[in-house]
mmCIF file of C-alpha atoms in Angstrom:
data_model
loop_
_atom_site.group_PDB
_atom_site.id
_atom_site.type_symbol
_atom_site.label_atom_id
_atom_site.label_comp_id
_atom_site.label_asym_id
_atom_site.label_seq_id
_atom_site.Cartn_x
_atom_site.Cartn_y
_atom_site.Cartn_z
ATOM 1 C CA UNK A 24 68.030 77.468 72.961
ATOM 2 C CA UNK A 25 64.379 76.813 73.776
ATOM 3 C CA UNK A 26 63.282 77.975 77.200
ATOM 4 C CA UNK A 27 60.281 78.376 79.486
ATOM 5 C CA UNK A 28 59.443 81.239 81.847
ATOM 6 C CA UNK A 29 57.121 79.939 84.577
ATOM 7 C CA UNK A 30 56.459 83.451 85.923
ATOM 8 C CA UNK A 31 54.656 84.477 82.727
ATOM 9 C CA UNK A 32 53.859 81.125 81.140
ATOM 10 C CA UNK A 33 55.870 81.911 78.024
ATOM 11 C CA UNK A 34 58.084 79.814 75.767
ATOM 12 C CA UNK A 35 60.894 80.606 73.338
ATOM 13 C CA UNK A 36 60.791 78.127 70.448
ATOM 14 C CA UNK A 37 62.136 77.988 66.904
ATOM 15 C CA UNK A 38 60.404 76.291 63.984
ATOM 16 C CA UNK A 39 62.792 73.341 64.387
ATOM 17 C CA UNK A 40 61.632 72.844 67.979
ATOM 18 C CA UNK A 41 57.987 72.939 66.911
ATOM 19 C CA UNK A 42 58.736 70.376 64.193
ATOM 20 C CA UNK A 43 60.236 68.031 66.793
ATOM 21 C CA UNK A 44 57.212 68.445 69.057
ATOM 22 C CA UNK A 45 54.881 67.627 66.165
ATOM 23 C CA UNK A 46 56.813 64.421 65.441
ATOM 24 C CA UNK A 47 56.727 63.478 69.105
ATOM 25 C CA UNK A 48 52.990 64.011 69.434
ATOM 26 C CA UNK A 49 52.358 61.953 66.301
ATOM 27 C CA UNK A 50 54.505 59.149 67.686
ATOM 28 C CA UNK A 51 56.971 59.477 64.809
ATOM 29 C CA UNK A 52 60.739 59.210 64.831
ATOM 30 C CA UNK A 53 62.551 62.526 64.824
ATOM 31 C CA UNK A 54 64.513 62.997 61.551
ATOM 32 C CA UNK A 55 68.309 63.206 61.874
ATOM 33 C CA UNK A 56 68.346 66.840 60.767
ATOM 34 C CA UNK A 57 66.267 67.726 63.855
ATOM 35 C CA UNK A 58 68.479 65.838 66.332
ATOM 36 C CA UNK A 59 69.985 69.080 67.641
ATOM 37 C CA UNK A 60 66.589 70.651 68.271
ATOM 38 C CA UNK A 61 65.423 67.407 69.913
ATOM 39 C CA UNK A 62 68.389 67.511 72.297
ATOM 40 C CA UNK A 63 67.767 71.182 73.121
ATOM 41 C CA UNK A 64 64.150 70.433 74.074
ATOM 42 C CA UNK A 65 65.315 67.690 76.465
ATOM 43 C CA UNK A 66 67.941 69.971 78.004
ATOM 44 C CA UNK A 67 65.284 72.667 78.518
ATOM 45 C CA UNK A 68 63.023 70.158 80.268
ATOM 46 C CA UNK A 69 60.243 70.449 77.686
ATOM 47 C CA UNK A 70 60.530 66.738 76.781
ATOM 48 C CA UNK A 71 61.946 63.741 78.641
ATOM 49 C CA UNK A 72 64.385 61.072 77.452
ATOM 50 C CA UNK A 73 61.509 59.130 75.893
ATOM 51 C CA UNK A 74 60.285 62.183 74.009
ATOM 52 C CA UNK A 75 57.186 62.718 76.138
ATOM 53 C CA UNK A 76 56.028 66.313 76.351
ATOM 54 C CA UNK A 77 56.072 68.137 79.649
ATOM 55 C CA UNK A 78 52.569 69.034 80.840
ATOM 56 C CA UNK A 79 53.296 72.763 80.617
ATOM 57 C CA UNK A 80 53.962 72.646 76.843
ATOM 58 C CA UNK A 81 51.133 70.248 75.931
ATOM 59 C CA UNK A 82 48.356 72.918 75.643
ATOM 60 C CA UNK A 83 50.526 74.984 73.291
ATOM 61 C CA UNK A 84 51.295 72.026 71.037
ATOM 62 C CA UNK A 85 47.656 70.950 71.015
ATOM 63 C CA UNK A 86 46.522 74.435 70.036
ATOM 64 C CA UNK A 87 49.042 74.702 67.193
ATOM 65 C CA UNK A 88 48.079 71.255 65.885
ATOM 66 C CA UNK A 89 44.324 71.890 65.775
ATOM 67 C CA UNK A 90 43.654 75.633 65.412
ATOM 68 C CA UNK A 91 40.155 77.053 65.040
ATOM 69 C CA UNK A 92 41.459 80.462 63.884
ATOM 70 C CA UNK A 93 44.960 81.491 62.804
ATOM 71 C CA UNK A 94 45.831 85.201 62.786
ATOM 72 C CA UNK A 95 49.060 86.145 61.033
ATOM 73 C CA UNK A 96 50.951 89.433 61.120
ATOM 74 C CA UNK A 97 53.688 90.052 58.551
ATOM 75 C CA UNK A 98 55.580 93.216 59.458
ATOM 76 C CA UNK A 99 58.285 94.811 57.309
ATOM 77 C CA UNK A 100 60.610 97.312 58.924
ATOM 78 C CA UNK A 101 64.212 98.445 59.128
ATOM 79 C CA UNK A 102 65.430 94.971 60.144
ATOM 80 C CA UNK A 103 63.535 92.998 57.525
ATOM 81 C CA UNK A 104 60.336 90.990 57.750
ATOM 82 C CA UNK A 105 59.034 89.634 61.041
ATOM 83 C CA UNK A 106 56.197 87.180 61.552
ATOM 84 C CA UNK A 107 53.874 87.335 64.539
ATOM 85 C CA UNK A 108 50.405 86.031 65.197
ATOM 86 C CA UNK A 109 47.768 84.402 67.345
ATOM 87 C CA UNK A 110 46.432 80.851 67.286
ATOM 88 C CA UNK A 111 42.988 80.176 68.736
ATOM 89 C CA UNK A 112 42.274 76.571 69.665
ATOM 90 C CA UNK A 113 39.794 74.596 71.718
ATOM 91 C CA UNK A 114 40.028 76.289 75.099
ATOM 92 C CA UNK A 115 43.392 77.981 74.603
ATOM 93 C CA UNK A 116 44.706 81.072 72.815
ATOM 94 C CA UNK A 117 48.423 81.623 72.206
ATOM 95 C CA UNK A 118 50.274 84.546 70.689
ATOM 96 C CA UNK A 119 53.707 84.329 69.116
ATOM 97 C CA UNK A 120 56.148 87.145 68.357
ATOM 98 C CA UNK A 121 59.491 87.000 66.569
ATOM 99 C CA UNK A 122 62.590 89.135 67.112
ATOM 100 C CA UNK A 123 65.023 90.518 64.501
ATOM 101 C CA UNK A 124 67.967 88.192 64.008
ATOM 102 C CA UNK A 125 66.556 85.399 66.191
ATOM 103 C CA UNK A 126 65.279 82.025 64.994
ATOM 104 C CA UNK A 127 63.094 81.692 68.075
ATOM 105 C CA UNK A 128 59.702 83.258 68.719
ATOM 106 C CA UNK A 129 58.060 83.919 72.054
ATOM 107 C CA UNK A 130 54.808 82.031 72.665
ATOM 108 C CA UNK A 131 52.464 83.293 75.378
ATOM 109 C CA UNK A 132 49.026 82.139 76.463
ATOM 110 C CA UNK A 133 46.385 84.876 76.116
ATOM 111 C CA UNK A 134 43.057 85.556 77.694
ATOM 112 C CA UNK A 135 40.497 85.821 74.843
ATOM 113 C CA UNK A 136 39.436 89.273 76.074
ATOM 114 C CA UNK A 137 43.003 90.498 75.402
ATOM 115 C CA UNK A 138 43.107 89.260 71.807
ATOM 116 C CA UNK A 139 42.623 92.569 69.968
ATOM 117 C CA UNK A 140 44.940 94.340 72.399
ATOM 118 C CA UNK A 141 47.673 91.749 71.743
ATOM 119 C CA UNK A 142 47.361 92.117 67.969
ATOM 120 C CA UNK A 143 47.456 95.921 68.268
ATOM 121 C CA UNK A 144 50.636 95.692 70.331
ATOM 122 C CA UNK A 145 52.278 93.452 67.715
ATOM 123 C CA UNK A 146 52.022 96.284 65.174
ATOM 124 C CA UNK A 147 52.913 99.007 67.697
ATOM 125 C CA UNK A 148 49.551 100.750 67.355
ATOM 126 C CA UNK A 149 49.906 104.233 68.886
ATOM 127 C CA UNK A 150 47.487 107.117 69.225
ATOM 128 C CA UNK A 151 50.171 109.748 68.650
ATOM 129 C CA UNK A 152 49.706 113.206 67.151
ATOM 130 C CA UNK A 153 50.059 113.496 63.392
ATOM 131 C CA UNK A 154 50.857 116.272 60.936
ATOM 132 C CA UNK A 155 48.846 117.546 58.000
ATOM 133 C CA UNK A 156 49.341 116.055 54.527
ATOM 134 C CA UNK A 157 48.459 117.396 51.100
ATOM 135 C CA UNK A 158 45.804 114.757 50.491
ATOM 136 C CA UNK A 159 44.294 111.963 52.652
ATOM 137 C CA UNK A 160 43.946 109.631 49.663
ATOM 138 C CA UNK A 161 46.664 108.550 47.235
ATOM 139 C CA UNK A 162 45.916 106.605 44.058
ATOM 140 C CA UNK A 163 48.590 105.257 41.721
ATOM 141 C CA UNK A 164 49.812 101.880 40.451
ATOM 142 C CA UNK A 165 52.165 99.290 41.896
ATOM 143 C CA UNK A 166 54.708 100.254 39.224
ATOM 144 C CA UNK A 167 54.770 103.783 40.634
ATOM 145 C CA UNK A 168 55.089 102.426 44.165
ATOM 146 C CA UNK A 169 57.966 100.136 43.193
ATOM 147 C CA UNK A 170 59.777 103.057 41.566
ATOM 148 C CA UNK A 171 59.571 104.968 44.821
ATOM 149 C CA UNK A 172 60.613 102.019 46.984
ATOM 150 C CA UNK A 173 63.605 101.362 44.736
ATOM 151 C CA UNK A 174 65.085 104.711 45.820
ATOM 152 C CA UNK A 175 65.171 103.899 49.547
ATOM 153 C CA UNK A 176 68.684 102.434 49.560
ATOM 154 C CA UNK A 177 70.009 105.649 48.013
ATOM 155 C CA UNK A 178 68.573 107.984 50.676
ATOM 156 C CA UNK A 179 71.226 107.354 53.332
ATOM 157 C CA UNK A 180 73.219 110.510 54.028
ATOM 158 C CA UNK A 181 70.594 112.820 52.534
ATOM 159 C CA UNK A 182 68.552 115.313 54.492
ATOM 160 C CA UNK A 183 64.846 114.534 54.950
ATOM 161 C CA UNK A 184 63.947 117.124 52.307
ATOM 162 C CA UNK A 185 66.515 115.786 49.843
ATOM 163 C CA UNK A 186 65.205 112.269 50.390
ATOM 164 C CA UNK A 187 61.625 113.282 49.660
ATOM 165 C CA UNK A 188 62.744 115.100 46.509
ATOM 166 C CA UNK A 189 64.586 112.029 45.245
ATOM 167 C CA UNK A 190 61.576 109.770 45.851
ATOM 168 C CA UNK A 191 59.305 112.320 44.162
ATOM 169 C CA UNK A 192 61.526 112.351 41.071
ATOM 170 C CA UNK A 193 61.243 108.562 40.828
ATOM 171 C CA UNK A 194 57.471 108.661 41.243
ATOM 172 C CA UNK A 195 57.122 111.324 38.580
ATOM 173 C CA UNK A 196 59.357 109.363 36.241
ATOM 174 C CA UNK A 197 57.087 106.337 36.700
ATOM 175 C CA UNK A 198 54.058 108.359 35.604
ATOM 176 C CA UNK A 199 52.470 109.757 38.772
ATOM 177 C CA UNK A 200 50.923 113.157 38.103
ATOM 178 C CA UNK A 201 49.166 115.591 40.392
ATOM 179 C CA UNK A 202 51.195 117.687 42.810
ATOM 180 C CA UNK A 203 49.320 116.776 45.992
ATOM 181 C CA UNK A 204 49.430 113.008 45.464
ATOM 182 C CA UNK A 205 53.040 113.123 44.301
ATOM 183 C CA UNK A 206 54.122 115.109 47.353
ATOM 184 C CA UNK A 207 52.168 112.962 49.806
ATOM 185 C CA UNK A 208 53.301 109.596 48.431
ATOM 186 C CA UNK A 209 56.922 110.735 48.345
ATOM 187 C CA UNK A 210 56.723 111.773 52.003
ATOM 188 C CA UNK A 211 55.025 108.493 52.964
ATOM 189 C CA UNK A 212 57.669 106.341 51.294
ATOM 190 C CA UNK A 213 60.579 108.359 52.677
ATOM 191 C CA UNK A 214 59.066 108.494 56.179
ATOM 192 C CA UNK A 215 57.606 104.991 56.448
ATOM 193 C CA UNK A 216 58.302 103.432 59.828
ATOM 194 C CA UNK A 217 56.929 100.019 58.901
ATOM 195 C CA UNK A 218 54.317 98.323 56.772
ATOM 196 C CA UNK A 219 52.327 95.317 57.834
ATOM 197 C CA UNK A 220 49.477 93.104 56.855
ATOM 198 C CA UNK A 221 47.207 91.073 59.084
ATOM 199 C CA UNK A 222 45.176 88.065 57.982
ATOM 200 C CA UNK A 223 42.728 85.676 59.625
ATOM 201 C CA UNK A 224 42.075 82.123 58.417
ATOM 202 C CA UNK A 225 39.463 79.661 59.662
ATOM 203 C CA UNK A 226 37.182 76.867 58.516
ATOM 204 C CA UNK A 227 34.002 78.583 57.382
ATOM 205 C CA UNK A 228 31.288 77.715 54.927
ATOM 206 C CA UNK A 229 30.224 78.486 51.360
ATOM 207 C CA UNK A 230 26.584 77.884 50.516
ATOM 208 C CA UNK A 231 26.277 75.578 53.495
ATOM 209 C CA UNK A 232 29.332 73.496 52.601
ATOM 210 C CA UNK A 233 32.480 73.726 54.741
ATOM 211 C CA UNK A 234 35.127 75.892 53.079
ATOM 212 C CA UNK A 235 38.313 77.638 54.209
ATOM 213 C CA UNK A 236 37.948 81.393 54.722
ATOM 214 C CA UNK A 237 40.623 84.096 54.726
ATOM 215 C CA UNK A 238 40.421 87.856 55.051
ATOM 216 C CA UNK A 239 42.889 90.575 55.865
ATOM 217 C CA UNK A 240 44.046 94.153 55.516
ATOM 218 C CA UNK A 241 47.308 96.062 55.169
ATOM 219 C CA UNK A 242 48.559 99.274 56.775
ATOM 220 C CA UNK A 243 51.506 101.622 56.398
ATOM 221 C CA UNK A 244 52.792 103.111 59.651
ATOM 222 C CA UNK A 245 54.347 106.417 58.649
ATOM 223 C CA UNK A 246 54.975 107.830 62.120
ATOM 224 C CA UNK A 247 54.035 111.536 62.302
ATOM 225 C CA UNK A 248 52.372 111.221 58.881
ATOM 226 C CA UNK A 249 49.892 108.757 60.373
ATOM 227 C CA UNK A 250 48.476 105.376 59.444
ATOM 228 C CA UNK A 251 47.478 104.581 55.871
ATOM 229 C CA UNK A 252 45.131 101.745 54.967
ATOM 230 C CA UNK A 253 46.204 100.077 51.728
ATOM 231 C CA UNK A 254 42.765 99.472 50.251
ATOM 232 C CA UNK A 255 44.163 98.449 46.846
ATOM 233 C CA UNK A 256 45.516 95.956 46.126
ATOM 234 C CA UNK A 257 43.199 94.457 48.722
ATOM 235 C CA UNK A 258 44.261 91.677 51.050
ATOM 236 C CA UNK A 259 44.559 88.791 50.896
ATOM 237 C CA UNK A 260 46.739 88.964 47.774
ATOM 238 C CA UNK A 261 47.159 85.694 45.911
ATOM 239 C CA UNK A 262 50.359 84.766 44.008
ATOM 240 C CA UNK A 263 50.365 86.284 40.542
ATOM 241 C CA UNK A 264 47.473 88.604 41.341
ATOM 242 C CA UNK A 265 49.515 91.827 41.266
ATOM 243 C CA UNK A 266 51.454 93.280 38.341
ATOM 244 C CA UNK A 267 52.747 96.721 37.349
ATOM 245 C CA UNK A 268 49.299 97.928 36.293
ATOM 246 C CA UNK A 269 47.531 96.939 39.520
ATOM 247 C CA UNK A 270 45.871 99.976 41.149
ATOM 248 C CA UNK A 271 47.304 101.260 44.418
ATOM 249 C CA UNK A 272 45.044 103.129 46.827
ATOM 250 C CA UNK A 273 46.131 104.431 50.226
ATOM 251 C CA UNK A 274 43.676 106.081 52.618
ATOM 252 C CA UNK A 275 44.721 107.861 55.772
ATOM 253 C CA UNK A 276 43.069 106.531 58.944
ATOM 254 C CA UNK A 277 43.561 107.119 62.660
ATOM 255 C CA UNK A 278 44.509 104.657 65.402
ATOM 256 C CA UNK A 279 40.873 104.061 66.374
ATOM 257 C CA UNK A 280 40.076 103.009 62.815
ATOM 258 C CA UNK A 281 43.045 100.615 62.784
ATOM 259 C CA UNK A 282 41.741 99.127 66.048
ATOM 260 C CA UNK A 283 38.349 98.623 64.401
ATOM 261 C CA UNK A 284 39.945 96.937 61.377
ATOM 262 C CA UNK A 285 41.651 94.491 63.739
ATOM 263 C CA UNK A 286 38.380 93.857 65.567
ATOM 264 C CA UNK A 287 36.480 93.280 62.315
ATOM 265 C CA UNK A 288 39.105 90.793 61.176
ATOM 266 C CA UNK A 289 37.980 88.246 63.771
ATOM 267 C CA UNK A 290 35.302 85.845 62.475
ATOM 268 C CA UNK A 291 31.871 85.917 64.092
ATOM 269 C CA UNK A 292 30.235 82.727 65.379
ATOM 270 C CA UNK A 293 27.976 82.413 62.335
ATOM 271 C CA UNK A 294 30.994 82.474 60.002
ATOM 272 C CA UNK A 295 32.298 79.108 61.165
ATOM 273 C CA UNK A 296 31.368 75.819 59.519
ATOM 274 C CA UNK A 297 28.380 74.297 61.260
ATOM 275 C CA UNK A 298 28.471 70.923 62.929
ATOM 276 C CA UNK A 299 27.671 68.014 60.559
ATOM 277 C CA UNK A 300 23.975 67.256 60.341
ATOM 278 C CA UNK A 301 22.835 63.684 61.073
ATOM 279 C CA UNK A 302 22.013 61.702 57.954
#
């Protein structure tokens, strides 16, 4: 069920609820398949019997309809893939975070000064102590990586050392040579806490002409083994851009460097499309 928490100005909404709100704002009839979501919005007090939006939800809907910048976080962990993000509009900034097993996400209004902090929290950025690894840089191919990832379902019931050995065997069988890289990558795959990628999209310019712009980066969170920036293949990855021969490059970084990557993701003022010039 959709809901609103007045104490923190937060909403719980599913994609079906957002679809209904978009139809309502556009003055369109709500399709029959969204009748249930439409009813739930009325029962939650977010719309009235005529479909008019409550004042408290109007800024959120307006921001989602006309974003200036959209920041998306795709996080893969033990419970599957979750989608979080931030939408920056004209005067308002809203974050949204999903929860494993739930269709609804939590939407909260943010102060712009808290933007980087909110994104860091979405990926559980922690400045915890880390252990030494054989090498701070790992270079292979996506075929090697896939061979290692394919072993993860078979590691249940094994000791940590046995799990690393099994992953290492798969990596070696896929062609990875070099003891230090083999050992490090095997430990990273077996000990990965989560992996995530963060992208920013906005209307920028190309040679003076308005053009959509996207940039991003990807990180592995390997707990005590630290954070690893996936420099290759570089984000954003387009469909069909990666195959078995695509180079893989992982570089170990600390929490401060991850924070800086998040900060650098945000577009500067000069990166936006300029206002139309009078003819």
